[in-house]
Short mmCIF file of C-alpha atoms and ligand atoms in Angstrom, two decimals:
data_model
loop_
_atom_site.label_atom_id
_atom_site.label_comp_id
_atom_site.label_asym_id
_atom_site.label_seq_id
_atom_site.Cartn_x
_atom_site.Cartn_y
_atom_site.Cartn_z
CA MET A 15 119.71 127.59 89.33
CA THR A 16 119.87 126.04 85.84
CA ALA A 17 116.77 124.93 83.92
CA GLN A 18 117.85 121.31 84.54
CA THR A 19 117.80 121.57 88.33
CA GLU A 20 114.75 123.88 88.62
CA ARG A 21 111.92 122.21 90.59
CA LYS A 22 108.93 121.38 88.40
CA PRO A 23 105.23 120.87 89.34
CA ILE A 24 105.89 117.12 89.19
CA ASP A 25 108.37 117.37 92.07
CA HIS A 26 105.62 118.87 94.23
CA HIS A 27 103.21 116.07 93.23
CA LEU A 28 105.87 113.45 94.03
CA GLU A 29 106.51 115.08 97.38
CA LYS A 30 102.77 114.84 98.19
CA VAL A 31 102.28 111.22 97.12
CA TYR A 32 105.51 109.96 98.68
CA GLY A 33 104.71 111.89 101.87
CA ALA A 34 101.13 110.61 102.27
CA THR A 35 100.52 108.95 105.62
CA THR A 36 96.88 107.86 105.11
CA SER A 37 94.97 106.43 102.14
CA GLU A 38 92.75 109.55 102.27
CA ALA A 39 95.80 111.81 101.86
CA LEU A 40 97.10 109.60 99.04
CA SER A 41 93.73 109.66 97.22
CA ALA A 42 93.57 113.45 97.59
CA ALA A 43 97.07 113.77 96.16
CA TYR A 44 96.17 111.66 93.10
CA LEU A 45 92.87 113.53 92.69
CA GLY A 46 94.95 116.66 92.16
CA TRP A 47 97.41 114.93 89.82
CA ALA A 48 95.32 112.60 87.63
CA LYS A 49 94.90 114.94 84.64
CA ASP A 50 98.57 115.94 84.41
CA TYR A 51 100.09 112.62 85.54
CA ASP A 52 100.98 111.23 82.09
CA THR A 53 102.58 114.46 80.85
CA ASP A 54 104.46 114.92 84.13
CA VAL A 55 105.88 111.41 84.39
CA SER A 56 106.82 111.48 80.73
CA SER A 57 108.77 114.70 81.37
CA MET A 58 110.85 112.96 84.02
CA GLY A 59 111.54 110.01 81.72
CA TYR A 60 109.64 107.55 83.97
CA ARG A 61 110.76 104.08 82.81
CA PHE A 62 109.09 101.63 85.17
CA PRO A 63 105.88 101.16 83.09
CA ILE A 64 107.71 100.15 79.88
CA LEU A 65 110.32 98.12 81.78
CA GLY A 66 107.59 96.35 83.77
CA ALA A 67 105.64 95.54 80.60
CA ALA A 68 108.84 94.31 78.92
CA ILE A 69 109.73 91.99 81.80
CA LEU A 70 106.18 90.61 81.90
CA ALA A 71 106.29 90.00 78.15
CA ARG A 72 109.60 88.15 78.59
CA HIS A 73 107.84 85.56 80.78
CA LEU A 74 104.19 85.57 79.67
CA LEU A 75 103.80 84.10 76.22
CA LYS A 76 100.01 83.66 76.33
CA ASN A 77 98.41 86.80 74.83
CA ASP A 78 94.96 86.11 76.30
CA ALA A 79 96.24 85.49 79.85
CA THR A 80 94.22 87.22 82.56
CA ILE A 81 96.39 90.12 83.77
CA LEU A 82 95.76 92.33 86.79
CA ASP A 83 97.32 95.81 86.65
CA ALA A 84 97.29 96.60 90.38
CA GLY A 85 97.55 100.32 91.13
CA ALA A 86 96.94 100.90 87.43
CA GLY A 87 96.78 104.67 87.79
CA THR A 88 96.08 106.29 84.43
CA GLY A 89 96.74 102.99 82.65
CA LEU A 90 100.24 103.51 81.27
CA ILE A 91 101.02 99.81 81.77
CA GLY A 92 97.73 98.75 80.20
CA GLY A 93 98.63 100.85 77.17
CA TRP A 94 101.99 99.12 76.75
CA LEU A 95 100.55 95.65 77.40
CA HIS A 96 97.77 96.28 74.88
CA ASP A 97 100.34 97.33 72.29
CA LEU A 98 102.31 94.16 73.06
CA GLY A 99 99.20 92.15 72.14
CA TYR A 100 97.71 91.23 75.54
CA THR A 101 93.93 91.16 75.39
CA HIS A 102 92.61 90.38 78.87
CA LEU A 103 93.53 93.33 81.08
CA THR A 104 91.97 94.32 84.41
CA ALA A 105 92.74 97.62 86.19
CA LEU A 106 92.55 98.12 89.95
CA ASP A 107 93.22 101.41 91.72
CA LEU A 108 92.43 103.28 94.92
CA SER A 109 91.79 106.55 93.09
CA PRO A 110 88.60 106.92 91.03
CA GLU A 111 90.12 109.90 89.19
CA MET A 112 93.19 107.90 88.11
CA LEU A 113 90.90 105.02 87.05
CA HIS A 114 88.81 107.49 85.05
CA GLN A 115 91.92 108.34 83.03
CA ALA A 116 92.70 104.63 82.65
CA ARG A 117 89.16 103.93 81.36
CA SER A 118 89.58 106.52 78.61
CA ARG A 119 92.42 104.44 77.10
CA GLY A 120 89.92 101.75 76.14
CA VAL A 121 92.39 98.90 76.79
CA TYR A 122 91.00 97.35 79.99
CA GLY A 123 88.09 94.89 79.90
CA GLN A 124 87.41 95.52 83.59
CA LEU A 125 88.26 98.42 85.91
CA GLU A 126 87.69 98.27 89.66
CA ALA A 127 88.21 100.73 92.49
CA GLY A 128 89.78 98.99 95.47
CA ASP A 129 92.43 99.08 98.17
CA MET A 130 95.18 96.47 98.07
CA LEU A 131 95.36 96.64 101.86
CA LYS A 132 91.76 95.42 102.07
CA ARG A 133 89.97 92.57 100.32
CA LEU A 134 90.05 93.10 96.55
CA PRO A 135 86.90 92.61 94.47
CA PHE A 136 88.22 89.44 92.76
CA PRO A 137 87.83 85.74 93.65
CA ASP A 138 90.85 83.62 94.67
CA ASN A 139 93.08 82.44 91.79
CA SER A 140 91.67 84.93 89.26
CA PHE A 141 94.79 86.03 87.40
CA GLU A 142 97.58 84.42 85.39
CA ALA A 143 99.74 87.51 85.84
CA VAL A 144 99.85 90.51 88.14
CA ILE A 145 101.83 93.69 87.54
CA ALA A 146 102.09 96.48 90.10
CA VAL A 147 104.14 99.50 89.04
CA GLY A 148 104.83 102.51 91.26
CA VAL A 149 102.61 101.09 93.98
CA PHE A 150 104.94 99.35 96.43
CA THR A 151 106.80 102.48 97.38
CA GLN A 152 107.12 105.19 100.00
CA GLY A 153 103.74 106.63 101.09
CA HIS A 154 101.88 103.91 99.13
CA VAL A 155 101.51 100.18 99.80
CA PRO A 156 103.72 98.32 102.34
CA PRO A 157 104.87 94.70 101.80
CA GLN A 158 101.69 93.32 103.42
CA GLY A 159 99.83 94.42 100.24
CA LEU A 160 101.50 91.48 98.49
CA GLU A 161 99.25 89.05 100.37
CA GLU A 162 96.08 90.13 98.57
CA LEU A 163 97.82 90.07 95.18
CA LEU A 164 98.93 86.51 95.90
CA ARG A 165 95.39 85.49 96.92
CA VAL A 166 94.04 86.55 93.51
CA SER A 167 96.98 84.99 91.61
CA ARG A 168 96.77 81.47 90.20
CA SER A 169 99.43 78.86 90.61
CA GLU A 170 102.20 79.59 88.06
CA ALA A 171 101.11 83.23 87.77
CA ILE A 172 103.85 85.73 86.89
CA VAL A 173 104.11 88.64 89.33
CA VAL A 174 106.05 91.70 88.12
CA ILE A 175 106.91 94.49 90.54
CA PRO A 176 109.40 97.31 89.99
CA LEU A 177 110.91 98.57 93.25
CA MET A 178 113.08 101.51 94.21
CA LYS A 179 116.27 100.47 95.99
CA ASN A 180 115.19 102.20 99.21
CA SER A 181 111.86 100.31 99.20
CA TRP A 182 113.68 97.01 98.61
CA GLU A 183 116.31 97.61 101.28
CA GLN A 184 114.58 99.81 103.87
CA LEU A 185 110.81 99.29 103.62
CA GLY A 186 110.86 95.53 104.16
CA PHE A 187 110.32 94.26 100.61
CA LYS A 188 113.55 92.27 100.45
CA GLU A 189 112.69 90.44 103.69
CA LYS A 190 109.07 89.85 102.62
CA ALA A 191 110.11 88.60 99.16
CA MET A 192 112.65 86.20 100.67
CA GLU A 193 110.16 84.99 103.29
CA LEU A 194 107.64 84.19 100.52
CA GLU A 195 110.38 82.37 98.62
CA LYS A 196 111.44 80.34 101.68
CA SER A 197 107.79 79.40 102.36
CA GLY A 198 107.46 78.11 98.79
CA ILE A 199 104.83 80.72 97.87
CA TRP A 200 106.78 82.13 94.93
CA GLN A 201 110.14 81.84 93.19
CA ARG A 202 112.11 84.77 91.83
CA ILE A 203 112.61 84.33 88.08
CA ASP A 204 114.03 87.67 86.98
CA GLN A 205 115.53 90.97 88.05
CA THR A 206 116.80 93.83 85.89
CA PRO A 207 119.99 95.70 86.82
CA TRP A 208 119.52 98.66 89.18
CA CYS A 209 119.02 101.79 87.03
CA PRO A 210 117.55 105.29 87.49
CA PRO A 211 113.81 105.00 86.65
CA MET A 212 113.25 108.79 86.77
CA PRO A 213 116.39 110.16 85.06
CA ASN A 214 114.99 113.64 84.33
CA SER A 215 113.53 114.34 87.78
CA SER A 216 115.42 117.08 89.62
CA ASP A 217 114.81 115.42 93.00
CA HIS A 218 114.98 111.73 92.04
CA LYS A 219 117.30 111.43 89.04
CA HIS A 220 119.95 109.58 91.06
CA ASP A 221 117.51 107.18 92.77
CA LEU A 222 117.90 103.58 91.61
CA GLY A 223 115.23 100.98 90.93
CA ALA A 224 114.92 97.48 89.47
CA VAL A 225 112.11 95.35 88.07
CA PHE A 226 111.55 91.97 89.77
CA ALA A 227 109.54 89.02 88.50
CA TRP A 228 108.35 86.02 90.52
CA CYS A 229 106.45 82.89 89.60
CA VAL A 230 103.74 81.80 92.05
CA GLN A 231 104.21 78.15 93.08
C1 SAM B 316 102.74 106.20 91.04
S1 SAM B 316 101.11 105.73 90.62
C2 SAM B 316 101.49 104.44 89.47
C3 SAM B 316 100.40 104.29 88.44
C4 SAM B 316 100.77 103.35 87.31
N1 SAM B 316 100.93 101.99 87.79
C5 SAM B 316 102.03 103.84 86.64
O1 SAM B 316 103.08 103.20 86.80
O2 SAM B 316 101.96 104.87 85.96
C6 SAM B 316 100.54 104.78 92.03
C7 SAM B 316 99.09 104.35 91.93
O3 SAM B 316 98.84 103.42 92.99
C8 SAM B 316 97.55 103.68 93.49
N2 SAM B 316 97.46 103.16 94.86
C9 SAM B 316 98.13 103.62 95.94
N3 SAM B 316 97.81 102.90 97.04
C10 SAM B 316 96.92 101.97 96.63
C11 SAM B 316 96.20 100.94 97.32
N4 SAM B 316 96.33 100.73 98.63
N5 SAM B 316 95.36 100.16 96.60
C12 SAM B 316 95.22 100.37 95.25
N6 SAM B 316 95.86 101.32 94.57
C13 SAM B 316 96.71 102.13 95.24
C14 SAM B 316 97.40 105.19 93.40
O4 SAM B 316 96.06 105.60 93.45
C15 SAM B 316 98.10 105.49 92.07
O5 SAM B 316 97.20 105.51 91.00
#
């Protein structure tokens, strides 16, 4: 086995979070990963946070727009958005330990623990943009989680969601996204090419993903 194909601790963490079947199991998996998450995902060349921030910045010209980072984790996206000049960032995550790491970045004005599959602690029409990276995926949040994000989004809000190809094609996101488009709830405004978002992961380097952006109608 070469050094390149050797399994790393991150592959075990990914196995646990992707394999979670309950929110308790998922929270426990992130409890055990929170401290090493940033170093680990950096080692696998994880591109979705920077790509997601870049696509949001392509469509959101207002620096003081209210932005929800849903499933913020340790706040990688908040860090990029802060560096891009956005000033009104809110973090939401299921895991208190991941949120604790996010708080230490000092870039979010508000941080809330919450479950996207339940009612979120925000009024209707709160946000001018929502970004959810690494959240709508295997073992995490199914397409129904979009409903709550749409409730807290204002009309004309930009919604940015990176998705792995298997989530898009096999977990129901393509159907849900098209249903929302047909119902006039949102309009797709952007999509990157499919590319490998984890190019240095031994288990996932060939998996493809793309970043999607929609505008709420
Ligand atoms: C792969 S991490 C992504 C974190 C961050 N967005 C990033 O890209 O680095 C997924 C995050 O989603 C959170 N999460 C999973 N299910 C959730 C739910 N139902 N509600 C809120 N957050 C959730 C997890 O706790 C975890 O922090």
